[in-house]
Amino acid sequence: MRVLSASFSAGLALVFGVARVLTGRVRHAGLLLLLSCFRVIPVIMLIFWVDFLLLLLFKVDVPVLFTVVCAWSLLGGAYLAHSVCAGISSLPGGQW
């Protein structure tokens, strides 16, 4: 479960971190707000919301393991996306 969640977190972090660097002001602020919301929400609430939203969207009872992996992936991806963005932003202009 940890390896699966960490791999999804890394993928989300790479996508959102690079998107924060490449987007304009409005989209950058929107991504920052979205990632900050995922970072602020406690993990237990995120697990509850993911479980509730997946039930509403797909009309099936999803396994608890899948819900926990999704919640931990969103949380880890949000934290790592800030690190990816900071790492890319620290490079000089010609290297990126």
Short mmCIF file of C-alpha atoms in Angstrom, two decimals:
data_model
loop_
_atom_site.label_atom_id
_atom_site.label_comp_id
_atom_site.label_asym_id
_atom_site.label_seq_id
_atom_site.Cartn_x
_atom_site.Cartn_y
_atom_site.Cartn_z
CA MET A 1 0.00 0.00 0.00
CA ARG A 2 2.87 2.39 0.78
CA VAL A 3 4.68 1.72 -2.49
CA LEU A 4 1.50 2.17 -4.51
CA SER A 5 0.63 5.41 -2.74
CA ALA A 6 4.20 6.73 -3.06
CA SER A 7 4.32 6.02 -6.78
CA PHE A 8 0.99 7.78 -7.39
CA SER A 9 2.18 10.68 -5.20
CA ALA A 10 5.35 11.03 -7.25
CA GLY A 11 3.37 11.09 -10.48
CA LEU A 12 0.92 13.69 -9.17
CA ALA A 13 3.77 15.78 -7.77
CA LEU A 14 5.61 15.78 -11.06
CA VAL A 15 2.51 16.80 -13.02
CA PHE A 16 1.35 19.49 -10.60
CA GLY A 17 4.84 20.80 -9.83
CA VAL A 18 5.74 21.28 -13.49
CA ALA A 19 2.28 22.73 -14.18
CA ARG A 20 2.82 25.34 -11.44
CA VAL A 21 6.06 26.44 -13.09
CA LEU A 22 4.73 26.55 -16.66
CA THR A 23 1.32 28.18 -16.13
CA GLY A 24 0.39 31.83 -16.00
CA ARG A 25 -0.61 33.84 -12.96
CA VAL A 26 -4.26 32.82 -12.72
CA ARG A 27 -3.68 29.11 -13.24
CA HIS A 28 -0.64 29.22 -10.97
CA ALA A 29 -2.78 30.72 -8.21
CA GLY A 30 -5.50 28.13 -8.84
CA LEU A 31 -3.04 25.24 -8.60
CA LEU A 32 -1.52 26.76 -5.48
CA LEU A 33 -4.98 27.00 -3.90
CA LEU A 34 -5.86 23.41 -4.84
CA LEU A 35 -2.59 22.01 -3.51
CA SER A 36 -2.84 24.07 -0.35
CA CYS A 37 -6.34 22.74 0.28
CA PHE A 38 -5.09 19.17 0.06
CA ARG A 39 -2.24 20.00 2.44
CA VAL A 40 -4.53 21.62 5.03
CA ILE A 41 -7.19 18.91 5.21
CA PRO A 42 -6.52 16.25 7.87
CA VAL A 43 -5.87 12.78 6.48
CA ILE A 44 -8.90 11.18 8.11
CA MET A 45 -11.20 13.80 6.55
CA LEU A 46 -9.55 13.33 3.18
CA ILE A 47 -10.14 9.57 3.40
CA PHE A 48 -13.79 10.20 4.30
CA TRP A 49 -14.30 12.69 1.47
CA VAL A 50 -12.61 10.48 -1.12
CA ASP A 51 -14.75 7.53 -0.03
CA PHE A 52 -17.92 9.63 -0.12
CA LEU A 53 -17.15 11.28 -3.47
CA LEU A 54 -16.15 8.03 -5.17
CA LEU A 55 -19.43 6.51 -4.00
CA LEU A 56 -21.39 9.46 -5.40
CA LEU A 57 -19.53 9.62 -8.71
CA PHE A 58 -19.34 5.93 -9.61
CA LYS A 59 -22.40 4.63 -7.71
CA VAL A 60 -20.43 1.62 -6.46
CA ASP A 61 -18.90 0.82 -3.12
CA VAL A 62 -15.15 1.12 -3.64
CA PRO A 63 -12.76 -0.92 -1.49
CA VAL A 64 -11.35 0.82 1.57
CA LEU A 65 -7.80 0.09 0.43
CA PHE A 66 -8.37 2.01 -2.81
CA THR A 67 -9.85 4.94 -0.86
CA VAL A 68 -6.86 5.10 1.50
CA VAL A 69 -4.37 4.88 -1.37
CA CYS A 70 -6.16 7.72 -3.20
CA ALA A 71 -6.23 9.92 -0.10
CA TRP A 72 -2.55 9.34 0.77
CA SER A 73 -1.58 9.90 -2.87
CA LEU A 74 -3.37 13.24 -2.98
CA LEU A 75 -1.77 14.33 0.28
CA GLY A 76 1.73 13.20 -0.66
CA GLY A 77 1.41 14.61 -4.16
CA ALA A 78 0.39 18.00 -2.80
CA TYR A 79 3.42 18.18 -0.51
CA LEU A 80 5.85 16.95 -3.16
CA ALA A 81 4.47 19.28 -5.85
CA HIS A 82 5.69 22.26 -3.87
CA SER A 83 9.15 20.70 -3.70
CA VAL A 84 9.18 20.00 -7.45
CA CYS A 85 8.12 23.58 -8.19
CA ALA A 86 10.75 25.00 -5.83
CA GLY A 87 13.44 22.80 -7.34
CA ILE A 88 12.64 23.84 -10.88
CA SER A 89 12.31 27.51 -9.90
CA SER A 90 15.76 27.47 -8.30
CA LEU A 91 17.45 26.59 -11.57
CA PRO A 92 18.94 29.38 -13.69
CA GLY A 93 17.00 30.39 -16.78
CA GLY A 94 19.14 28.56 -19.34
CA GLN A 95 19.03 25.19 -17.60
CA TRP A 96 15.26 24.83 -17.64
#
